[in-house]
């Protein structure tokens, strides 16, 4: 192996015409270079040539990203989004160079740093890897917050899954942690282990009898992992809603979900969910018409000003789809014709509403 003196020997580099000086320990013997091409290039077998050569060792690569790489090897520092925007050409070149040098530790550190930023956690938390990051998250006693943070970490991993080819499917690692959390919440004696097992388990799972914590946990996962097709497939047939309706004097509610209007007078009754739409989520629900019902509007409104015994579409209190002719009404009270729309008012019609609180969008799907 190398001696202590060799480890601190100064290595002079000429990277694409820019000169750098560093130690052999930084380039080849730090844990941050483990398994990398950089560590191989400056390995023990190459020491005689490198150490006797007083000239700069030439590397035909881009010097700007190498500067960031060398900073990481020395200090562990990773440039943040504000330091180096993730869509900039400089960032894209840095990712190319990281893969060229085989620096899996730097890919892991970037991924972890972006998770810390997305979750708005304390930047002083000593986090070195995704594994460390997930350990920090799972120490949270609030299972709902924990699952929401794990879902956000999963989203970051998915964003980098194709770019960071040195890392082996980091989103799968997060999946394992989420499944472990579910095992605990569901009091599973046999671990779920895989997403396929979770899908099979949920096919026969009676969500309605679950306790409040489990209901909230499942709803959180469903809403927070909407970016992933596999998770969407798992939850597509499971209603994890806790919607309970409330109405005024001119209507009745059965089983908390089935609404019947009891007055023939137009626009004198409103029905609204008791719970607010969770922030940072996609919330979906469906309305099935039990009778022909032209004078009906479906949408989102503020519960604090919602009128349960009158109309709401023209007083700036929400966003609605009008079943009679497919017109959309906004909070300003003005109607905008729905492109490609039309009536959706006959018995059996199913209207699906989707509200994306992240993108601040809302959509309606008829019999889809």
mmCIF file of C-alpha atoms in Angstrom:
data_model
loop_
_atom_site.group_PDB
_atom_site.id
_atom_site.type_symbol
_atom_site.label_atom_id
_atom_site.label_comp_id
_atom_site.label_asym_id
_atom_site.label_seq_id
_atom_site.Cartn_x
_atom_site.Cartn_y
_atom_site.Cartn_z
ATOM 1 C CA UNK A 1 0.000 0.000 0.000
ATOM 2 C CA UNK A 2 0.989 3.638 -0.063
ATOM 3 C CA UNK A 3 2.910 5.266 2.750
ATOM 4 C CA UNK A 4 1.707 8.201 4.832
ATOM 5 C CA UNK A 5 4.139 10.416 2.975
ATOM 6 C CA UNK A 6 2.781 9.307 -0.384
ATOM 7 C CA UNK A 7 -0.791 9.977 0.718
ATOM 8 C CA UNK A 8 -0.022 13.622 1.305
ATOM 9 C CA UNK A 9 2.128 13.955 -1.781
ATOM 10 C CA UNK A 10 0.992 16.857 -3.937
ATOM 11 C CA UNK A 11 -0.372 15.786 -7.291
ATOM 12 C CA UNK A 12 -0.378 18.401 -10.027
ATOM 13 C CA UNK A 13 -3.055 18.144 -12.690
ATOM 14 C CA UNK A 14 -3.702 19.893 -15.970
ATOM 15 C CA UNK A 15 -7.394 19.391 -16.709
ATOM 16 C CA UNK A 16 -8.302 20.718 -20.139
ATOM 17 C CA UNK A 17 -5.694 23.487 -19.836
ATOM 18 C CA UNK A 18 -6.504 24.497 -16.238
ATOM 19 C CA UNK A 19 -4.023 23.591 -13.503
ATOM 20 C CA UNK A 20 -5.040 21.997 -10.207
ATOM 21 C CA UNK A 21 -2.997 20.824 -7.245
ATOM 22 C CA UNK A 22 -4.265 18.352 -4.668
ATOM 23 C CA UNK A 23 -3.146 15.403 -2.572
ATOM 24 C CA UNK A 24 -3.038 11.755 -3.520
ATOM 25 C CA UNK A 25 -5.278 11.042 -0.536
ATOM 26 C CA UNK A 26 -7.983 13.315 -1.949
ATOM 27 C CA UNK A 27 -7.864 11.716 -5.389
ATOM 28 C CA UNK A 28 -7.569 8.038 -4.525
ATOM 29 C CA UNK A 29 -7.781 7.244 -0.829
ATOM 30 C CA UNK A 30 -10.842 9.170 0.373
ATOM 31 C CA UNK A 31 -14.099 7.258 0.977
ATOM 32 C CA UNK A 32 -15.663 9.699 -1.490
ATOM 33 C CA UNK A 33 -13.656 8.178 -4.366
ATOM 34 C CA UNK A 34 -14.349 4.525 -3.539
ATOM 35 C CA UNK A 35 -14.883 2.349 -6.598
ATOM 36 C CA UNK A 36 -14.324 5.238 -9.009
ATOM 37 C CA UNK A 37 -12.238 5.504 -12.163
ATOM 38 C CA UNK A 38 -10.470 8.425 -10.491
ATOM 39 C CA UNK A 39 -9.321 6.158 -7.641
ATOM 40 C CA UNK A 40 -8.151 3.556 -10.173
ATOM 41 C CA UNK A 41 -6.207 6.116 -12.201
ATOM 42 C CA UNK A 42 -4.308 7.260 -9.122
ATOM 43 C CA UNK A 43 -4.054 3.826 -7.523
ATOM 44 C CA UNK A 44 -0.993 2.251 -5.896
ATOM 45 C CA UNK A 45 0.198 0.616 -9.123
ATOM 46 C CA UNK A 46 0.382 4.005 -10.810
ATOM 47 C CA UNK A 47 2.170 5.760 -7.937
ATOM 48 C CA UNK A 48 5.765 5.370 -9.194
ATOM 49 C CA UNK A 49 5.027 7.193 -12.447
ATOM 50 C CA UNK A 50 2.881 9.872 -10.820
ATOM 51 C CA UNK A 51 5.181 10.632 -7.917
ATOM 52 C CA UNK A 52 8.431 10.874 -9.897
ATOM 53 C CA UNK A 53 6.902 13.080 -12.529
ATOM 54 C CA UNK A 54 7.355 16.768 -11.652
ATOM 55 C CA UNK A 55 5.217 17.908 -14.569
ATOM 56 C CA UNK A 56 1.489 18.362 -14.509
ATOM 57 C CA UNK A 57 -0.472 15.200 -15.244
ATOM 58 C CA UNK A 58 -2.685 16.020 -18.226
ATOM 59 C CA UNK A 59 -6.362 15.005 -18.242
ATOM 60 C CA UNK A 60 -8.325 15.817 -21.369
ATOM 61 C CA UNK A 61 -11.610 16.733 -19.664
ATOM 62 C CA UNK A 62 -13.623 19.893 -18.972
ATOM 63 C CA UNK A 63 -11.986 21.877 -16.112
ATOM 64 C CA UNK A 64 -15.157 23.634 -14.807
ATOM 65 C CA UNK A 65 -17.015 20.514 -13.657
ATOM 66 C CA UNK A 66 -13.739 19.046 -12.405
ATOM 67 C CA UNK A 67 -13.502 22.009 -10.037
ATOM 68 C CA UNK A 68 -16.871 21.034 -8.524
ATOM 69 C CA UNK A 69 -15.759 17.413 -8.332
ATOM 70 C CA UNK A 70 -12.536 18.314 -6.546
ATOM 71 C CA UNK A 71 -14.452 20.499 -4.075
ATOM 72 C CA UNK A 72 -16.698 17.540 -3.262
ATOM 73 C CA UNK A 73 -13.727 15.205 -2.783
ATOM 74 C CA UNK A 74 -12.129 17.688 -0.394
ATOM 75 C CA UNK A 75 -15.145 18.847 1.607
ATOM 76 C CA UNK A 76 -18.242 16.842 0.682
ATOM 77 C CA UNK A 77 -19.915 20.032 -0.555
ATOM 78 C CA UNK A 78 -22.574 19.658 -3.239
ATOM 79 C CA UNK A 79 -23.810 22.714 -5.182
ATOM 80 C CA UNK A 80 -27.451 23.476 -4.431
ATOM 81 C CA UNK A 81 -30.142 24.446 -6.937
ATOM 82 C CA UNK A 82 -29.429 28.121 -6.231
ATOM 83 C CA UNK A 83 -25.661 27.566 -6.667
ATOM 84 C CA UNK A 84 -25.999 25.627 -9.897
ATOM 85 C CA UNK A 85 -29.504 25.463 -11.458
ATOM 86 C CA UNK A 86 -30.468 21.896 -12.315
ATOM 87 C CA UNK A 87 -31.567 22.808 -15.841
ATOM 88 C CA UNK A 88 -28.421 24.762 -16.735
ATOM 89 C CA UNK A 89 -25.892 23.498 -19.342
ATOM 90 C CA UNK A 90 -23.177 23.614 -16.650
ATOM 91 C CA UNK A 91 -25.169 21.219 -14.472
ATOM 92 C CA UNK A 92 -25.732 18.790 -17.342
ATOM 93 C CA UNK A 93 -22.002 18.767 -18.144
ATOM 94 C CA UNK A 94 -21.211 18.135 -14.468
ATOM 95 C CA UNK A 95 -23.485 15.065 -14.494
ATOM 96 C CA UNK A 96 -21.658 13.749 -17.560
ATOM 97 C CA UNK A 97 -18.290 14.173 -15.840
ATOM 98 C CA UNK A 98 -19.504 12.538 -12.630
ATOM 99 C CA UNK A 99 -20.500 9.456 -14.614
ATOM 100 C CA UNK A 100 -17.220 9.484 -16.561
ATOM 101 C CA UNK A 101 -15.219 9.382 -13.331
ATOM 102 C CA UNK A 102 -17.550 6.768 -11.818
ATOM 103 C CA UNK A 103 -18.219 8.832 -8.695
ATOM 104 C CA UNK A 104 -21.201 6.981 -7.260
ATOM 105 C CA UNK A 105 -20.695 8.778 -3.932
ATOM 106 C CA UNK A 106 -21.195 12.162 -5.604
ATOM 107 C CA UNK A 107 -24.366 10.988 -7.347
ATOM 108 C CA UNK A 108 -25.632 9.781 -3.974
ATOM 109 C CA UNK A 109 -24.692 13.087 -2.329
ATOM 110 C CA UNK A 110 -26.458 15.165 -5.009
ATOM 111 C CA UNK A 111 -29.581 13.049 -4.700
ATOM 112 C CA UNK A 112 -29.527 13.367 -0.924
ATOM 113 C CA UNK A 113 -28.889 17.121 -1.036
ATOM 114 C CA UNK A 114 -31.858 17.639 -3.367
ATOM 115 C CA UNK A 115 -34.093 15.599 -1.043
ATOM 116 C CA UNK A 116 -33.009 17.772 1.901
ATOM 117 C CA UNK A 117 -33.837 20.902 -0.110
ATOM 118 C CA UNK A 118 -37.213 19.561 -1.303
ATOM 119 C CA UNK A 119 -38.221 18.586 2.235
ATOM 120 C CA UNK A 120 -36.919 21.932 3.592
ATOM 121 C CA UNK A 121 -35.046 20.142 6.335
ATOM 122 C CA UNK A 122 -32.275 21.569 8.460
ATOM 123 C CA UNK A 123 -29.314 21.976 6.108
ATOM 124 C CA UNK A 124 -26.936 21.310 9.019
ATOM 125 C CA UNK A 125 -28.149 17.732 9.442
ATOM 126 C CA UNK A 126 -25.060 15.515 8.862
ATOM 127 C CA UNK A 127 -26.444 13.514 5.935
ATOM 128 C CA UNK A 128 -23.942 11.698 3.739
ATOM 129 C CA UNK A 129 -26.135 9.410 1.666
ATOM 130 C CA UNK A 130 -29.693 8.523 0.721
ATOM 131 C CA UNK A 131 -29.551 5.758 3.321
ATOM 132 C CA UNK A 132 -28.703 8.314 6.018
ATOM 133 C CA UNK A 133 -31.455 10.614 4.724
ATOM 134 C CA UNK A 134 -34.100 7.907 4.982
ATOM 135 C CA UNK A 135 -32.974 7.086 8.509
ATOM 136 C CA UNK A 136 -33.538 10.726 9.471
ATOM 137 C CA UNK A 137 -37.021 10.688 7.907
ATOM 138 C CA UNK A 138 -38.128 7.435 9.554
ATOM 139 C CA UNK A 139 -37.269 8.735 13.012
ATOM 140 C CA UNK A 140 -40.307 11.018 12.759
ATOM 141 C CA UNK A 141 -43.035 9.900 15.174
ATOM 142 C CA UNK A 142 -45.754 11.298 12.900
ATOM 143 C CA UNK A 143 -46.383 8.493 10.376
ATOM 144 C CA UNK A 144 -48.282 10.768 7.982
ATOM 145 C CA UNK A 145 -45.466 13.339 7.846
ATOM 146 C CA UNK A 146 -42.983 10.488 7.501
ATOM 147 C CA UNK A 147 -44.829 8.973 4.539
ATOM 148 C CA UNK A 148 -45.252 12.350 2.864
ATOM 149 C CA UNK A 149 -41.504 12.995 3.184
ATOM 150 C CA UNK A 150 -40.682 9.503 1.916
ATOM 151 C CA UNK A 151 -42.944 10.140 -1.075
ATOM 152 C CA UNK A 152 -41.133 13.398 -1.824
ATOM 153 C CA UNK A 153 -37.790 11.591 -1.564
ATOM 154 C CA UNK A 154 -39.179 8.982 -3.957
ATOM 155 C CA UNK A 155 -40.068 11.711 -6.461
ATOM 156 C CA UNK A 156 -36.511 13.104 -6.404
ATOM 157 C CA UNK A 157 -35.139 9.581 -6.895
ATOM 158 C CA UNK A 158 -37.404 9.062 -9.904
ATOM 159 C CA UNK A 159 -36.177 12.325 -11.417
ATOM 160 C CA UNK A 160 -32.583 11.084 -11.243
ATOM 161 C CA UNK A 161 -33.172 7.375 -11.956
ATOM 162 C CA UNK A 162 -32.276 7.611 -15.654
ATOM 163 C CA UNK A 163 -29.512 10.190 -15.182
ATOM 164 C CA UNK A 164 -27.684 8.530 -12.285
ATOM 165 C CA UNK A 165 -26.929 5.172 -13.823
ATOM 166 C CA UNK A 166 -24.231 4.404 -11.257
ATOM 167 C CA UNK A 167 -26.888 4.205 -8.549
ATOM 168 C CA UNK A 168 -29.047 1.096 -8.622
ATOM 169 C CA UNK A 169 -32.699 2.212 -8.753
ATOM 170 C CA UNK A 170 -32.705 4.534 -5.709
ATOM 171 C CA UNK A 171 -36.515 4.785 -5.916
ATOM 172 C CA UNK A 172 -36.671 1.036 -5.236
ATOM 173 C CA UNK A 173 -34.738 1.617 -2.027
ATOM 174 C CA UNK A 174 -37.350 4.187 -0.958
ATOM 175 C CA UNK A 175 -40.107 1.724 -1.890
ATOM 176 C CA UNK A 176 -38.627 -0.790 0.556
ATOM 177 C CA UNK A 177 -38.678 1.782 3.354
ATOM 178 C CA UNK A 178 -42.311 2.733 2.585
ATOM 179 C CA UNK A 179 -43.295 -0.944 2.638
ATOM 180 C CA UNK A 180 -41.589 -1.359 6.017
ATOM 181 C CA UNK A 181 -43.589 1.586 7.370
ATOM 182 C CA UNK A 182 -46.812 0.023 6.036
ATOM 183 C CA UNK A 183 -45.896 -3.317 7.631
ATOM 184 C CA UNK A 184 -45.742 -1.539 10.973
ATOM 185 C CA UNK A 185 -48.964 0.454 10.487
ATOM 186 C CA UNK A 186 -50.906 -2.566 9.230
ATOM 187 C CA UNK A 187 -49.431 -4.756 11.992
ATOM 188 C CA UNK A 188 -48.238 -7.247 9.405
ATOM 189 C CA UNK A 189 -46.694 -10.443 10.742
ATOM 190 C CA UNK A 190 -45.484 -11.398 7.265
ATOM 191 C CA UNK A 191 -43.662 -8.469 5.610
ATOM 192 C CA UNK A 192 -45.117 -7.217 2.345
ATOM 193 C CA UNK A 193 -41.659 -7.204 0.782
ATOM 194 C CA UNK A 194 -42.627 -6.110 -2.734
ATOM 195 C CA UNK A 195 -45.065 -3.759 -4.455
ATOM 196 C CA UNK A 196 -46.720 -6.761 -6.106
ATOM 197 C CA UNK A 197 -47.451 -8.184 -2.660
ATOM 198 C CA UNK A 198 -48.904 -4.839 -1.576
ATOM 199 C CA UNK A 199 -51.153 -4.789 -4.639
ATOM 200 C CA UNK A 200 -52.439 -8.291 -3.877
ATOM 201 C CA UNK A 201 -52.962 -7.397 -0.217
ATOM 202 C CA UNK A 202 -54.998 -4.294 -1.047
ATOM 203 C CA UNK A 203 -57.296 -6.239 -3.394
ATOM 204 C CA UNK A 204 -59.006 -7.828 -0.387
ATOM 205 C CA UNK A 205 -58.319 -5.089 2.139
ATOM 206 C CA UNK A 206 -61.380 -3.578 3.815
ATOM 207 C CA UNK A 207 -60.395 0.066 3.917
ATOM 208 C CA UNK A 208 -63.642 1.144 5.571
ATOM 209 C CA UNK A 209 -62.849 -0.808 8.751
ATOM 210 C CA UNK A 210 -59.292 0.533 9.068
ATOM 211 C CA UNK A 211 -58.445 2.883 11.915
ATOM 212 C CA UNK A 212 -57.955 6.583 11.296
ATOM 213 C CA UNK A 213 -54.147 6.403 11.219
ATOM 214 C CA UNK A 214 -54.100 3.701 8.544
ATOM 215 C CA UNK A 215 -56.719 5.531 6.468
ATOM 216 C CA UNK A 216 -54.712 8.731 6.592
ATOM 217 C CA UNK A 217 -51.493 6.864 5.789
ATOM 218 C CA UNK A 218 -52.958 5.143 2.721
ATOM 219 C CA UNK A 219 -54.517 8.367 1.501
ATOM 220 C CA UNK A 220 -51.194 10.160 1.967
ATOM 221 C CA UNK A 221 -49.337 7.559 -0.093
ATOM 222 C CA UNK A 222 -51.965 7.575 -2.822
ATOM 223 C CA UNK A 223 -51.945 11.362 -3.054
ATOM 224 C CA UNK A 224 -48.188 11.849 -2.674
ATOM 225 C CA UNK A 225 -46.950 9.120 -5.044
ATOM 226 C CA UNK A 226 -49.084 10.213 -7.976
ATOM 227 C CA UNK A 227 -45.899 10.811 -10.010
ATOM 228 C CA UNK A 228 -45.247 7.049 -10.186
ATOM 229 C CA UNK A 229 -47.213 4.779 -12.568
ATOM 230 C CA UNK A 230 -46.624 1.640 -10.483
ATOM 231 C CA UNK A 231 -48.011 3.198 -7.304
ATOM 232 C CA UNK A 232 -50.943 4.632 -9.257
ATOM 233 C CA UNK A 233 -51.742 1.140 -10.534
ATOM 234 C CA UNK A 234 -51.670 -0.254 -6.993
ATOM 235 C CA UNK A 235 -54.177 2.270 -5.694
ATOM 236 C CA UNK A 236 -56.425 2.683 -8.737
ATOM 237 C CA UNK A 237 -59.117 0.297 -7.458
ATOM 238 C CA UNK A 238 -58.875 1.194 -3.782
ATOM 239 C CA UNK A 239 -61.000 4.037 -2.503
ATOM 240 C CA UNK A 240 -58.910 5.646 0.195
ATOM 241 C CA UNK A 241 -61.163 8.625 0.617
ATOM 242 C CA UNK A 242 -62.501 9.873 3.914
ATOM 243 C CA UNK A 243 -65.001 12.223 2.296
ATOM 244 C CA UNK A 244 -68.081 12.756 4.401
ATOM 245 C CA UNK A 245 -70.779 15.048 3.069
ATOM 246 C CA UNK A 246 -72.808 17.731 4.785
ATOM 247 C CA UNK A 247 -75.780 19.661 3.384
ATOM 248 C CA UNK A 248 -78.472 22.194 4.195
ATOM 249 C CA UNK A 249 -82.194 22.017 4.936
ATOM 250 C CA UNK A 250 -83.271 21.080 1.404
ATOM 251 C CA UNK A 251 -81.369 17.813 1.119
ATOM 252 C CA UNK A 252 -80.498 14.613 2.994
ATOM 253 C CA UNK A 253 -77.297 12.556 3.391
ATOM 254 C CA UNK A 254 -77.262 8.760 3.758
ATOM 255 C CA UNK A 255 -74.191 6.849 4.966
ATOM 256 C CA UNK A 256 -72.215 10.098 4.786
ATOM 257 C CA UNK A 257 -71.925 9.838 0.985
ATOM 258 C CA UNK A 258 -75.310 9.553 -0.770
ATOM 259 C CA UNK A 259 -77.066 12.884 -1.271
ATOM 260 C CA UNK A 260 -80.731 13.374 -2.140
ATOM 261 C CA UNK A 261 -82.307 16.751 -2.887
ATOM 262 C CA UNK A 262 -85.706 17.032 -1.179
ATOM 263 C CA UNK A 263 -86.956 20.277 -2.710
ATOM 264 C CA UNK A 264 -88.033 20.893 -6.317
ATOM 265 C CA UNK A 265 -87.035 24.558 -6.221
ATOM 266 C CA UNK A 266 -83.948 25.351 -8.326
ATOM 267 C CA UNK A 267 -80.597 26.355 -6.784
ATOM 268 C CA UNK A 268 -81.669 26.156 -3.160
ATOM 269 C CA UNK A 269 -79.413 23.388 -1.899
ATOM 270 C CA UNK A 270 -75.675 22.744 -1.638
ATOM 271 C CA UNK A 271 -73.665 19.754 -0.451
ATOM 272 C CA UNK A 272 -69.988 19.883 0.545
ATOM 273 C CA UNK A 273 -67.339 17.586 2.052
ATOM 274 C CA UNK A 274 -66.535 18.119 5.703
ATOM 275 C CA UNK A 275 -62.759 17.783 5.222
ATOM 276 C CA UNK A 276 -60.433 20.139 3.380
ATOM 277 C CA UNK A 277 -58.389 18.992 0.388
ATOM 278 C CA UNK A 278 -54.889 18.130 1.685
ATOM 279 C CA UNK A 279 -52.092 20.454 0.520
ATOM 280 C CA UNK A 280 -49.308 19.152 -1.765
ATOM 281 C CA UNK A 281 -51.522 16.357 -3.079
ATOM 282 C CA UNK A 282 -53.705 15.161 -5.907
ATOM 283 C CA UNK A 283 -57.228 14.532 -4.630
ATOM 284 C CA UNK A 284 -59.812 12.760 -6.773
ATOM 285 C CA UNK A 285 -63.441 11.822 -6.269
ATOM 286 C CA UNK A 286 -66.360 10.732 -8.390
ATOM 287 C CA UNK A 287 -70.026 11.706 -8.468
ATOM 288 C CA UNK A 288 -72.561 9.273 -9.929
ATOM 289 C CA UNK A 289 -75.979 10.696 -10.849
ATOM 290 C CA UNK A 290 -78.832 8.698 -9.368
ATOM 291 C CA UNK A 291 -81.373 10.504 -11.572
ATOM 292 C CA UNK A 292 -81.530 12.925 -14.496
ATOM 293 C CA UNK A 293 -80.138 16.089 -12.985
ATOM 294 C CA UNK A 294 -79.543 19.038 -15.295
ATOM 295 C CA UNK A 295 -79.329 21.844 -12.755
ATOM 296 C CA UNK A 296 -76.292 20.562 -10.906
ATOM 297 C CA UNK A 297 -72.806 21.983 -10.493
ATOM 298 C CA UNK A 298 -69.837 19.958 -9.239
ATOM 299 C CA UNK A 299 -66.487 21.356 -8.159
ATOM 300 C CA UNK A 300 -64.444 22.934 -5.387
ATOM 301 C CA UNK A 301 -65.428 25.682 -2.985
ATOM 302 C CA UNK A 302 -64.354 27.339 0.230
ATOM 303 C CA UNK A 303 -66.187 25.704 3.110
ATOM 304 C CA UNK A 304 -66.156 28.903 5.152
ATOM 305 C CA UNK A 305 -68.392 30.784 2.710
ATOM 306 C CA UNK A 306 -70.241 27.917 1.013
ATOM 307 C CA UNK A 307 -74.023 28.370 0.897
ATOM 308 C CA UNK A 308 -75.839 25.114 1.760
ATOM 309 C CA UNK A 309 -79.297 26.499 0.987
ATOM 310 C CA UNK A 310 -78.605 28.525 -2.144
ATOM 311 C CA UNK A 311 -76.449 28.909 -5.253
ATOM 312 C CA UNK A 312 -72.660 29.365 -5.214
ATOM 313 C CA UNK A 313 -71.622 29.534 -8.866
ATOM 314 C CA UNK A 314 -72.047 33.285 -9.415
ATOM 315 C CA UNK A 315 -70.731 34.734 -6.186
ATOM 316 C CA UNK A 316 -67.026 34.040 -6.532
ATOM 317 C CA UNK A 317 -66.965 31.142 -4.075
ATOM 318 C CA UNK A 318 -65.536 28.300 -6.122
ATOM 319 C CA UNK A 319 -64.832 26.486 -9.400
ATOM 320 C CA UNK A 320 -67.560 24.338 -10.941
ATOM 321 C CA UNK A 321 -68.568 22.130 -13.852
ATOM 322 C CA UNK A 322 -72.192 22.677 -14.936
ATOM 323 C CA UNK A 323 -73.795 19.328 -15.811
ATOM 324 C CA UNK A 324 -76.498 20.952 -17.948
ATOM 325 C CA UNK A 325 -74.211 22.072 -20.789
ATOM 326 C CA UNK A 326 -70.587 21.536 -19.736
ATOM 327 C CA UNK A 327 -69.865 25.163 -18.902
ATOM 328 C CA UNK A 328 -67.089 25.912 -16.402
ATOM 329 C CA UNK A 329 -67.588 28.578 -13.745
ATOM 330 C CA UNK A 330 -64.644 30.207 -11.975
ATOM 331 C CA UNK A 331 -64.335 32.100 -8.703
ATOM 332 C CA UNK A 332 -64.913 35.332 -10.576
ATOM 333 C CA UNK A 333 -68.416 34.121 -11.362
ATOM 334 C CA UNK A 334 -67.955 34.195 -15.149
ATOM 335 C CA UNK A 335 -68.784 31.102 -17.166
ATOM 336 C CA UNK A 336 -66.307 29.805 -19.743
ATOM 337 C CA UNK A 337 -67.509 27.251 -22.310
ATOM 338 C CA UNK A 338 -65.789 23.915 -21.846
ATOM 339 C CA UNK A 339 -63.986 22.977 -25.079
ATOM 340 C CA UNK A 340 -65.236 19.649 -26.375
ATOM 341 C CA UNK A 341 -67.870 19.542 -23.681
ATOM 342 C CA UNK A 342 -71.566 19.093 -23.552
ATOM 343 C CA UNK A 343 -74.289 17.899 -21.248
ATOM 344 C CA UNK A 344 -73.500 15.349 -18.530
ATOM 345 C CA UNK A 345 -76.838 15.159 -16.777
ATOM 346 C CA UNK A 346 -78.450 11.748 -17.327
ATOM 347 C CA UNK A 347 -78.955 9.026 -14.737
ATOM 348 C CA UNK A 348 -75.858 6.855 -14.316
ATOM 349 C CA UNK A 349 -73.423 9.505 -15.547
ATOM 350 C CA UNK A 350 -70.124 9.442 -13.622
ATOM 351 C CA UNK A 351 -68.177 12.698 -13.224
ATOM 352 C CA UNK A 352 -64.622 12.339 -11.944
ATOM 353 C CA UNK A 353 -63.012 15.418 -10.388
ATOM 354 C CA UNK A 354 -59.232 15.698 -9.996
ATOM 355 C CA UNK A 355 -57.573 18.538 -8.070
ATOM 356 C CA UNK A 356 -53.776 18.873 -8.219
ATOM 357 C CA UNK A 357 -52.730 21.123 -5.337
ATOM 358 C CA UNK A 358 -49.096 21.048 -6.482
ATOM 359 C CA UNK A 359 -49.715 22.268 -10.036
ATOM 360 C CA UNK A 360 -52.832 24.238 -8.979
ATOM 361 C CA UNK A 361 -54.956 22.613 -11.666
ATOM 362 C CA UNK A 362 -58.386 21.008 -11.753
ATOM 363 C CA UNK A 363 -59.970 18.632 -14.289
ATOM 364 C CA UNK A 364 -63.279 16.875 -14.915
ATOM 365 C CA UNK A 365 -63.687 13.534 -16.651
ATOM 366 C CA UNK A 366 -67.087 12.305 -17.827
ATOM 367 C CA UNK A 367 -67.716 8.540 -17.936
ATOM 368 C CA UNK A 368 -63.992 7.967 -18.458
#
